[in-house]
Amino acid sequence: MAQIIPVTDKKLLAKFIDFPHELYKNDPFYVPELFIAQRDMLTPGKHPFHEHAKMQLFLAAEGEKIVGRVAAIINGNHNKTKNVNEGFFGFFDSVNDQAVSQLLLNAAQNWLKEHEQTKIIGPVNFSTNDICGLLIKGFDGPPVAMMPYNAPYYLHLLENFGFAKKVDLRAYKYTAGNYSDRSVSLLEGLENRLQRSNIVIRKINLKKFKEEAAALREVYNKAWDKNLGFVPMTDKEFDYTANDLKMVLDTDFCYIAEQEGKLVGFALAIPDINQILIKIKKGRLFPTGLLKLLLGKKKINGIRILLLGVVDGYRKLGIEACLYGRIIKAFKARNFQYAEASWTLEDNDMVNRPIENIGGQLYREYRILEKSI
């Protein structure tokens, strides 16, 4: 019979990070997370999320064998911003055994209840600014960069525990030659019209990355403030994420809209680094992982359109079309084979309709669930 083990030291933390590698060792679509990145993320003092949050990690073990894991998370900024007492669960992985998942989820739920939370929401690793959602449709390939992956049986485990749907998230796919490039043909005219209002579209300047990141943070927190569950990133959180992204950033796919030096929108697509990570055993960069990473970057032929937002007051002026047009133009010029636009809220027609009009095919769906405690 399984027992619950709270993670209290580095050795147990390593087991927590490594468990999915064993669980999915025979799954050709599983992509391991980099060990060093996961270790830093889950270590208080390393990641700035912990400055306003509380977290407890749990393992489920049968004898010496690990059979599941989960994190109970209290996001202080979420509760303060929304004026709620809602807890989260994340980093959930389990063998296909209801008794094991029951033990794990009970451990997370009880810990949150002890800390006076009235609801449990997830899976969310740490917040909606990070990897979140349970894959419920589209199990026919590996996930793209910074998107979740799980076995189909997870939904049954969670629903049998009492979780119900909170919201579904969407991922759209474009394949080479199977999308509308109308925004590219209109790009010059649209940008000329914007320039009459002193609005210009340009690439990110990596030589001034620190200054660019500070301005992008402000736009990000304003442009996404109406999204369900969104909580503004702290300065330190945004900088931490920006520095991570900088390592994979390709300036052909990162564009800024500004008016007289003031940023009013931006679009970011990142190379699908998972094409390389899927080949790095157990997420270890040494001894061979780093070489695979360095040599593989030039061979990546897919992107994830991660962010595209315009601040209120500048929407519906054509900025969004120009940002999409720039990314599509670069996508064609580089002969990339696919792009994923993800994720979007299922009921966000203002975002979903343009994606569909360009030719995006809804091919994956993810669910965030909730349960009263």
PDB file of N, CA, C and O in Angstrom, residues 179-221:
ATOM      1  N   TYR A 179      -2.185  27.844 -44.214  1.00  0.00           N
ATOM      2  CA  TYR A 179      -2.665  28.970 -43.422  1.00  0.00           C
ATOM      3  C   TYR A 179      -2.818  30.159 -44.363  1.00  0.00           C
ATOM      4  O   TYR A 179      -2.308  30.167 -45.486  1.00  0.00           O
ATOM      5  N   SER A 180      -3.519  31.178 -43.896  1.00  0.00           N
ATOM      6  CA  SER A 180      -3.702  32.391 -44.698  1.00  0.00           C
ATOM      7  C   SER A 180      -2.573  33.371 -44.409  1.00  0.00           C
ATOM      8  O   SER A 180      -2.299  33.678 -43.256  1.00  0.00           O
ATOM      9  N   ASP A 181      -1.921  33.838 -45.472  1.00  0.00           N
ATOM     10  CA  ASP A 181      -0.868  34.847 -45.279  1.00  0.00           C
ATOM     11  C   ASP A 181      -1.347  36.228 -45.725  1.00  0.00           C
ATOM     12  O   ASP A 181      -0.555  37.079 -46.111  1.00  0.00           O
ATOM     13  N   ARG A 182      -2.654  36.417 -45.623  1.00  0.00           N
ATOM     14  CA  ARG A 182      -3.233  37.705 -46.019  1.00  0.00           C
ATOM     15  C   ARG A 182      -2.632  38.851 -45.214  1.00  0.00           C
ATOM     16  O   ARG A 182      -2.399  39.942 -45.738  1.00  0.00           O
ATOM     17  N   SER A 183      -2.357  38.600 -43.926  1.00  0.00           N
ATOM     18  CA  SER A 183      -1.788  39.660 -43.086  1.00  0.00           C
ATOM     19  C   SER A 183      -0.398  40.062 -43.572  1.00  0.00           C
ATOM     20  O   SER A 183       0.027  41.194 -43.351  1.00  0.00           O
ATOM     21  N   VAL A 184       0.302  39.148 -44.266  1.00  0.00           N
ATOM     22  CA  VAL A 184       1.610  39.484 -44.822  1.00  0.00           C
ATOM     23  C   VAL A 184       1.454  40.420 -46.008  1.00  0.00           C
ATOM     24  O   VAL A 184       2.169  41.423 -46.138  1.00  0.00           O
ATOM     25  N   SER A 185       0.478  40.115 -46.879  1.00  0.00           N
ATOM     26  CA  SER A 185       0.262  40.965 -48.057  1.00  0.00           C
ATOM     27  C   SER A 185      -0.256  42.347 -47.666  1.00  0.00           C
ATOM     28  O   SER A 185      -0.029  43.333 -48.362  1.00  0.00           O
ATOM     29  N   LEU A 186      -0.943  42.408 -46.513  1.00  0.00           N
ATOM     30  CA  LEU A 186      -1.475  43.699 -46.054  1.00  0.00           C
ATOM     31  C   LEU A 186      -0.499  44.437 -45.137  1.00  0.00           C
ATOM     32  O   LEU A 186      -0.749  45.586 -44.760  1.00  0.00           O
ATOM     33  N   LEU A 187       0.598  43.767 -44.807  1.00  0.00           N
ATOM     34  CA  LEU A 187       1.496  44.271 -43.771  1.00  0.00           C
ATOM     35  C   LEU A 187       2.014  45.675 -44.060  1.00  0.00           C
ATOM     36  O   LEU A 187       1.943  46.563 -43.200  1.00  0.00           O
ATOM     37  N   GLU A 188       2.516  45.904 -45.262  1.00  0.00           N
ATOM     38  CA  GLU A 188       3.107  47.211 -45.580  1.00  0.00           C
ATOM     39  C   GLU A 188       2.079  48.324 -45.448  1.00  0.00           C
ATOM     40  O   GLU A 188       2.357  49.378 -44.859  1.00  0.00           O
ATOM     41  N   GLY A 189       0.885  48.095 -45.971  1.00  0.00           N
ATOM     42  CA  GLY A 189      -0.171  49.116 -45.891  1.00  0.00           C
ATOM     43  C   GLY A 189      -0.598  49.386 -44.462  1.00  0.00           C
ATOM     44  O   GLY A 189      -0.787  50.545 -44.066  1.00  0.00           O
ATOM     45  N   LEU A 190      -0.739  48.304 -43.670  1.00  0.00           N
ATOM     46  CA  LEU A 190      -1.152  48.461 -42.273  1.00  0.00           C
ATOM     47  C   LEU A 190      -0.093  49.206 -41.460  1.00  0.00           C
ATOM     48  O   LEU A 190      -0.411  50.089 -40.657  1.00  0.00           O
ATOM     49  N   GLU A 191       1.176  48.854 -41.684  1.00  0.00           N
ATOM     50  CA  GLU A 191       2.240  49.524 -40.934  1.00  0.00           C
ATOM     51  C   GLU A 191       2.378  50.987 -41.349  1.00  0.00           C
ATOM     52  O   GLU A 191       2.645  51.848 -40.502  1.00  0.00           O
ATOM     53  N   ASN A 192       2.164  51.283 -42.624  1.00  0.00           N
ATOM     54  CA  ASN A 192       2.189  52.687 -43.069  1.00  0.00           C
ATOM     55  C   ASN A 192       1.088  53.484 -42.391  1.00  0.00           C
ATOM     56  O   ASN A 192       1.285  54.648 -42.007  1.00  0.00           O
ATOM     57  N   ARG A 193      -0.084  52.862 -42.259  1.00  0.00           N
ATOM     58  CA  ARG A 193      -1.208  53.558 -41.609  1.00  0.00           C
ATOM     59  C   ARG A 193      -0.902  53.801 -40.134  1.00  0.00           C
ATOM     60  O   ARG A 193      -1.188  54.867 -39.588  1.00  0.00           O
ATOM     61  N   LEU A 194      -0.296  52.807 -39.474  1.00  0.00           N
ATOM     62  CA  LEU A 194       0.059  52.968 -38.067  1.00  0.00           C
ATOM     63  C   LEU A 194       1.103  54.058 -37.878  1.00  0.00           C
ATOM     64  O   LEU A 194       1.071  54.807 -36.893  1.00  0.00           O
ATOM     65  N   GLN A 195       2.017  54.151 -38.828  1.00  0.00           N
ATOM     66  CA  GLN A 195       3.082  55.148 -38.716  1.00  0.00           C
ATOM     67  C   GLN A 195       2.537  56.572 -38.758  1.00  0.00           C
ATOM     68  O   GLN A 195       3.159  57.490 -38.208  1.00  0.00           O
ATOM     69  N   ARG A 196       1.370  56.747 -39.352  1.00  0.00           N
ATOM     70  CA  ARG A 196       0.753  58.092 -39.346  1.00  0.00           C
ATOM     71  C   ARG A 196       0.322  58.492 -37.940  1.00  0.00           C
ATOM     72  O   ARG A 196       0.109  59.669 -37.643  1.00  0.00           O
ATOM     73  N   SER A 197       0.174  57.486 -37.085  1.00  0.00           N
ATOM     74  CA  SER A 197      -0.113  57.733 -35.661  1.00  0.00           C
ATOM     75  C   SER A 197       1.138  57.542 -34.813  1.00  0.00           C
ATOM     76  O   SER A 197       1.057  57.386 -33.593  1.00  0.00           O
ATOM     77  N   ASN A 198       2.291  57.548 -35.497  1.00  0.00           N
ATOM     78  CA  ASN A 198       3.591  57.381 -34.824  1.00  0.00           C
ATOM     79  C   ASN A 198       3.725  56.041 -34.109  1.00  0.00           C
ATOM     80  O   ASN A 198       4.435  55.927 -33.101  1.00  0.00           O
ATOM     81  N   ILE A 199       3.033  55.017 -34.626  1.00  0.00           N
ATOM     82  CA  ILE A 199       3.159  53.660 -34.081  1.00  0.00           C
ATOM     83  C   ILE A 199       4.023  52.844 -35.042  1.00  0.00           C
ATOM     84  O   ILE A 199       3.744  52.769 -36.234  1.00  0.00           O
ATOM     85  N   VAL A 200       5.084  52.267 -34.501  1.00  0.00           N
ATOM     86  CA  VAL A 200       5.984  51.473 -35.332  1.00  0.00           C
ATOM     87  C   VAL A 200       6.106  50.063 -34.753  1.00  0.00           C
ATOM     88  O   VAL A 200       5.951  49.848 -33.545  1.00  0.00           O
ATOM     89  N   ILE A 201       6.375  49.107 -35.646  1.00  0.00           N
ATOM     90  CA  ILE A 201       6.623  47.719 -35.254  1.00  0.00           C
ATOM     91  C   ILE A 201       8.106  47.441 -35.473  1.00  0.00           C
ATOM     92  O   ILE A 201       8.649  47.741 -36.535  1.00  0.00           O
ATOM     93  N   ARG A 202       8.758  46.889 -34.481  1.00  0.00           N
ATOM     94  CA  ARG A 202      10.187  46.604 -34.607  1.00  0.00           C
ATOM     95  C   ARG A 202      10.538  45.323 -33.863  1.00  0.00           C
ATOM     96  O   ARG A 202       9.772  44.830 -33.028  1.00  0.00           O
ATOM     97  N   LYS A 203      11.732  44.796 -34.161  1.00  0.00           N
ATOM     98  CA  LYS A 203      12.240  43.639 -33.437  1.00  0.00           C
ATOM     99  C   LYS A 203      12.727  44.046 -32.047  1.00  0.00           C
ATOM    100  O   LYS A 203      13.086  45.208 -31.825  1.00  0.00           O
ATOM    101  N   ILE A 204      12.761  43.091 -31.154  1.00  0.00           N
ATOM    102  CA  ILE A 204      13.337  43.336 -29.834  1.00  0.00           C
ATOM    103  C   ILE A 204      14.840  43.595 -29.987  1.00  0.00           C
ATOM    104  O   ILE A 204      15.492  43.040 -30.871  1.00  0.00           O
ATOM    105  N   ASN A 205      15.366  44.459 -29.142  1.00  0.00           N
ATOM    106  CA  ASN A 205      16.789  44.795 -29.164  1.00  0.00           C
ATOM    107  C   ASN A 205      17.487  44.071 -28.004  1.00  0.00           C
ATOM    108  O   ASN A 205      17.390  44.490 -26.853  1.00  0.00           O
ATOM    109  N   LEU A 206      18.181  42.982 -28.322  1.00  0.00           N
ATOM    110  CA  LEU A 206      18.820  42.187 -27.272  1.00  0.00           C
ATOM    111  C   LEU A 206      19.979  42.913 -26.606  1.00  0.00           C
ATOM    112  O   LEU A 206      20.358  42.581 -25.476  1.00  0.00           O
ATOM    113  N   LYS A 207      20.547  43.916 -27.288  1.00  0.00           N
ATOM    114  CA  LYS A 207      21.637  44.682 -26.680  1.00  0.00           C
ATOM    115  C   LYS A 207      21.120  45.563 -25.546  1.00  0.00           C
ATOM    116  O   LYS A 207      21.901  46.007 -24.696  1.00  0.00           O
ATOM    117  N   LYS A 208      19.819  45.835 -25.549  1.00  0.00           N
ATOM    118  CA  LYS A 208      19.196  46.603 -24.474  1.00  0.00           C
ATOM    119  C   LYS A 208      18.132  45.749 -23.782  1.00  0.00           C
ATOM    120  O   LYS A 208      17.046  46.217 -23.460  1.00  0.00           O
ATOM    121  N   PHE A 209      18.463  44.491 -23.563  1.00  0.00           N
ATOM    122  CA  PHE A 209      17.468  43.531 -23.094  1.00  0.00           C
ATOM    123  C   PHE A 209      16.866  43.922 -21.747  1.00  0.00           C
ATOM    124  O   PHE A 209      15.665  43.774 -21.523  1.00  0.00           O
ATOM    125  N   LYS A 210      17.689  44.417 -20.842  1.00  0.00           N
ATOM    126  CA  LYS A 210      17.189  44.770 -19.512  1.00  0.00           C
ATOM    127  C   LYS A 210      16.126  45.863 -19.600  1.00  0.00           C
ATOM    128  O   LYS A 210      15.074  45.777 -18.967  1.00  0.00           O
ATOM    129  N   GLU A 211      16.397  46.889 -20.415  1.00  0.00           N
ATOM    130  CA  GLU A 211      15.434  47.983 -20.584  1.00  0.00           C
ATOM    131  C   GLU A 211      14.186  47.505 -21.320  1.00  0.00           C
ATOM    132  O   GLU A 211      13.055  47.879 -20.968  1.00  0.00           O
ATOM    133  N   GLU A 212      14.396  46.667 -22.344  1.00  0.00           N
ATOM    134  CA  GLU A 212      13.264  46.125 -23.095  1.00  0.00           C
ATOM    135  C   GLU A 212      12.369  45.287 -22.179  1.00  0.00           C
ATOM    136  O   GLU A 212      11.139  45.394 -22.214  1.00  0.00           O
ATOM    137  N   ALA A 213      12.992  44.448 -21.343  1.00  0.00           N
ATOM    138  CA  ALA A 213      12.231  43.574 -20.459  1.00  0.00           C
ATOM    139  C   ALA A 213      11.391  44.374 -19.466  1.00  0.00           C
ATOM    140  O   ALA A 213      10.247  44.015 -19.167  1.00  0.00           O
ATOM    141  N   ALA A 214      11.930  45.472 -18.965  1.00  0.00           N
ATOM    142  CA  ALA A 214      11.193  46.313 -18.013  1.00  0.00           C
ATOM    143  C   ALA A 214       9.945  46.897 -18.664  1.00  0.00           C
ATOM    144  O   ALA A 214       8.862  46.933 -18.059  1.00  0.00           O
ATOM    145  N   ALA A 215      10.068  47.349 -19.908  1.00  0.00           N
ATOM    146  CA  ALA A 215       8.924  47.904 -20.634  1.00  0.00           C
ATOM    147  C   ALA A 215       7.927  46.804 -21.001  1.00  0.00           C
ATOM    148  O   ALA A 215       6.701  47.001 -20.917  1.00  0.00           O
ATOM    149  N   LEU A 216       8.428  45.638 -21.388  1.00  0.00           N
ATOM    150  CA  LEU A 216       7.558  44.517 -21.743  1.00  0.00           C
ATOM    151  C   LEU A 216       6.758  44.036 -20.538  1.00  0.00           C
ATOM    152  O   LEU A 216       5.599  43.647 -20.674  1.00  0.00           O
ATOM    153  N   ARG A 217       7.364  44.079 -19.363  1.00  0.00           N
ATOM    154  CA  ARG A 217       6.674  43.674 -18.138  1.00  0.00           C
ATOM    155  C   ARG A 217       5.429  44.513 -17.913  1.00  0.00           C
ATOM    156  O   ARG A 217       4.351  44.006 -17.596  1.00  0.00           O
ATOM    157  N   GLU A 218       5.579  45.813 -18.123  1.00  0.00           N
ATOM    158  CA  GLU A 218       4.447  46.721 -17.930  1.00  0.00           C
ATOM    159  C   GLU A 218       3.334  46.421 -18.925  1.00  0.00           C
ATOM    160  O   GLU A 218       2.159  46.381 -18.571  1.00  0.00           O
ATOM    161  N   VAL A 219       3.699  46.177 -20.185  1.00  0.00           N
ATOM    162  CA  VAL A 219       2.710  45.855 -21.211  1.00  0.00           C
ATOM    163  C   VAL A 219       2.042  44.520 -20.902  1.00  0.00           C
ATOM    164  O   VAL A 219       0.822  44.377 -21.008  1.00  0.00           O
ATOM    165  N   TYR A 220       2.839  43.544 -20.512  1.00  0.00           N
ATOM    166  CA  TYR A 220       2.300  42.213 -20.207  1.00  0.00           C
ATOM    167  C   TYR A 220       1.256  42.288 -19.099  1.00  0.00           C
ATOM    168  O   TYR A 220       0.159  41.725 -19.210  1.00  0.00           O
ATOM    169  N   ASN A 221       1.581  42.979 -18.033  1.00  0.00           N
ATOM    170  CA  ASN A 221       0.659  43.053 -16.906  1.00  0.00           C
ATOM    171  C   ASN A 221      -0.601  43.841 -17.228  1.00  0.00           C
ATOM    172  O   ASN A 221      -1.657  43.608 -16.636  1.00  0.00           O
TER     173      ASN A 221
END
